Amino acid sequence: MSSRTDYSSKERLMMTAIDLISKKGYKSVTTMEIATTAGLSEKTLFRQFGTKQNLLESAFDQYYYSEEMTRIFNEKLVWDLHTDLLLISRTYHEIMNRNRKLFLIGFKEEEHLPGLRDRTIKHPRQLLEIITEYFSIMYDKGKLVQTNFEHQAFSFMALNYGVFINNLDEDARFPSLSLDRIITESVWTFTRALTP
């Protein structure tokens, strides 16, 4: 990650925790190590977060995608299905790839940390609600066929999530497939299928 000198102490602690835990695992990283690596005192960590688990959970809340995606739906949609789905897909992948260490932590640690699964699943659930509502509004505007909006939203999310998982490791399972091309083709398919 980039230099942390421009970040608040909270952000520095969260970003440092993400770096260290993604490399070593949750149990192997101490609060002292996180604080020292962030250039802060352990006392500051405890004052800001109370516990290491609270620190990690705060990082999930801060850097997971629901807030950014909500902002897109509130501020950037143009109510053209093709344009909007491209924006949603590209933004989703940008956020997921920027925060890939956090997602790896979620995969590795959710069984070991009480409440982490609930915290991580709330973001996809919120996105499902947002996309479902978008499809419903598009239908009301006469720009979407009659369909099960929630199923279509889930299918769209699942496709994008699968592409992210394929590219999560350095050894992508299908390295010859370009992310941008997959986004472009899948959005075209959804647009063609859902446009009246």
XYZ file of C-alpha atoms in Angstrom, residues 4-128:
125
model
C 0.520 6.158 5.295
C 1.798 9.536 6.440
C -1.143 11.384 4.871
C -3.727 9.185 6.586
C -5.370 9.623 9.990
C -4.180 7.370 12.798
C -7.374 5.289 12.421
C -6.758 4.767 8.702
C -3.093 3.943 9.288
C -4.004 1.335 11.865
C -6.679 -0.220 9.638
C -4.443 -0.330 6.558
C -1.537 -1.746 8.550
C -3.775 -4.387 10.109
C -5.012 -5.393 6.659
C -1.435 -5.694 5.346
C -0.156 -7.711 8.287
C -3.172 -9.977 8.768
C -3.363 -10.770 5.051
C 0.278 -11.958 5.183
C 0.451 -13.653 8.580
C -3.101 -14.460 9.625
C -5.216 -12.909 12.347
C -3.863 -14.958 15.259
C -0.206 -14.380 14.350
C -0.417 -10.581 14.382
C -0.340 -8.689 17.694
C -1.791 -5.293 18.467
C 1.732 -4.131 19.349
C 2.983 -5.178 15.892
C 0.120 -3.375 14.165
C 0.663 -0.181 16.146
C 4.462 -0.198 15.773
C 4.289 -0.874 12.018
C 1.775 1.969 11.667
C 4.166 4.265 13.555
C 1.792 4.635 16.486
C 1.540 3.418 20.052
C -0.434 0.395 21.131
C -2.295 2.755 23.461
C -3.530 4.682 20.400
C -4.797 1.431 18.860
C -6.712 0.552 22.017
C -8.073 4.093 22.348
C -9.275 4.079 18.712
C -10.621 0.509 18.497
C -10.522 -1.254 21.860
C -9.549 -4.652 20.442
C -7.841 -6.195 17.440
C -11.161 -7.687 16.305
C -12.854 -4.272 16.480
C -9.983 -2.883 14.401
C -10.444 -5.548 11.731
C -14.219 -5.155 11.731
C -13.833 -1.383 11.351
C -11.560 -1.991 8.373
C -14.243 -4.165 6.762
C -16.841 -1.458 7.331
C -14.538 1.246 5.976
C -13.144 -0.474 2.897
C -15.815 -2.909 1.763
C -17.803 -1.682 -1.198
C -21.349 -0.894 -0.056
C -20.730 2.777 0.740
C -19.035 3.520 -2.595
C -21.615 1.535 -4.531
C -24.466 3.335 -2.762
C -22.911 6.659 -3.745
C -22.831 5.562 -7.403
C -26.501 4.648 -7.300
C -27.378 7.942 -5.635
C -25.207 10.235 -7.753
C -23.946 8.755 -11.025
C -26.647 6.705 -12.717
C -27.930 8.036 -16.031
C -30.831 5.556 -16.285
C -29.483 3.914 -19.411
C -29.153 0.185 -18.708
C -25.978 -0.413 -20.697
C -24.164 2.671 -19.377
C -25.232 2.056 -15.784
C -24.330 -1.648 -15.754
C -20.892 -0.852 -17.185
C -20.356 1.712 -14.441
C -21.558 -0.698 -11.741
C -19.359 -3.560 -12.987
C -16.238 -1.469 -13.459
C -16.628 0.203 -10.072
C -17.252 -3.135 -8.365
C -14.061 -4.612 -9.816
C -12.051 -1.488 -9.048
C -13.108 -1.634 -5.389
C -12.701 -5.402 -5.087
C -9.229 -5.352 -6.618
C -8.103 -2.350 -4.560
C -9.187 -4.177 -1.400
C -8.222 -7.725 -2.365
C -6.191 -8.216 0.841
C -9.290 -7.500 2.882
C -11.328 -10.032 0.927
C -8.610 -12.649 1.382
C -8.743 -12.040 5.126
C -12.509 -12.518 5.030
C -12.116 -15.867 3.272
C -9.408 -17.110 5.636
C -10.689 -15.805 8.954
C -14.496 -15.826 8.861
C -14.730 -19.223 10.575
C -12.352 -18.177 13.366
C -13.767 -14.768 14.261
C -17.283 -14.544 15.653
C -19.389 -12.042 13.770
C -17.006 -11.557 10.838
C -19.188 -13.505 8.399
C -22.223 -11.406 9.348
C -20.193 -8.252 8.884
C -18.885 -9.266 5.460
C -22.180 -10.641 4.094
C -24.067 -7.421 4.837
C -22.293 -5.659 1.968
C -23.352 -8.068 -0.801
C -26.855 -8.089 0.661
C -26.997 -4.298 0.487
C -25.723 -4.358 -3.084
C -28.358 -6.953 -3.999
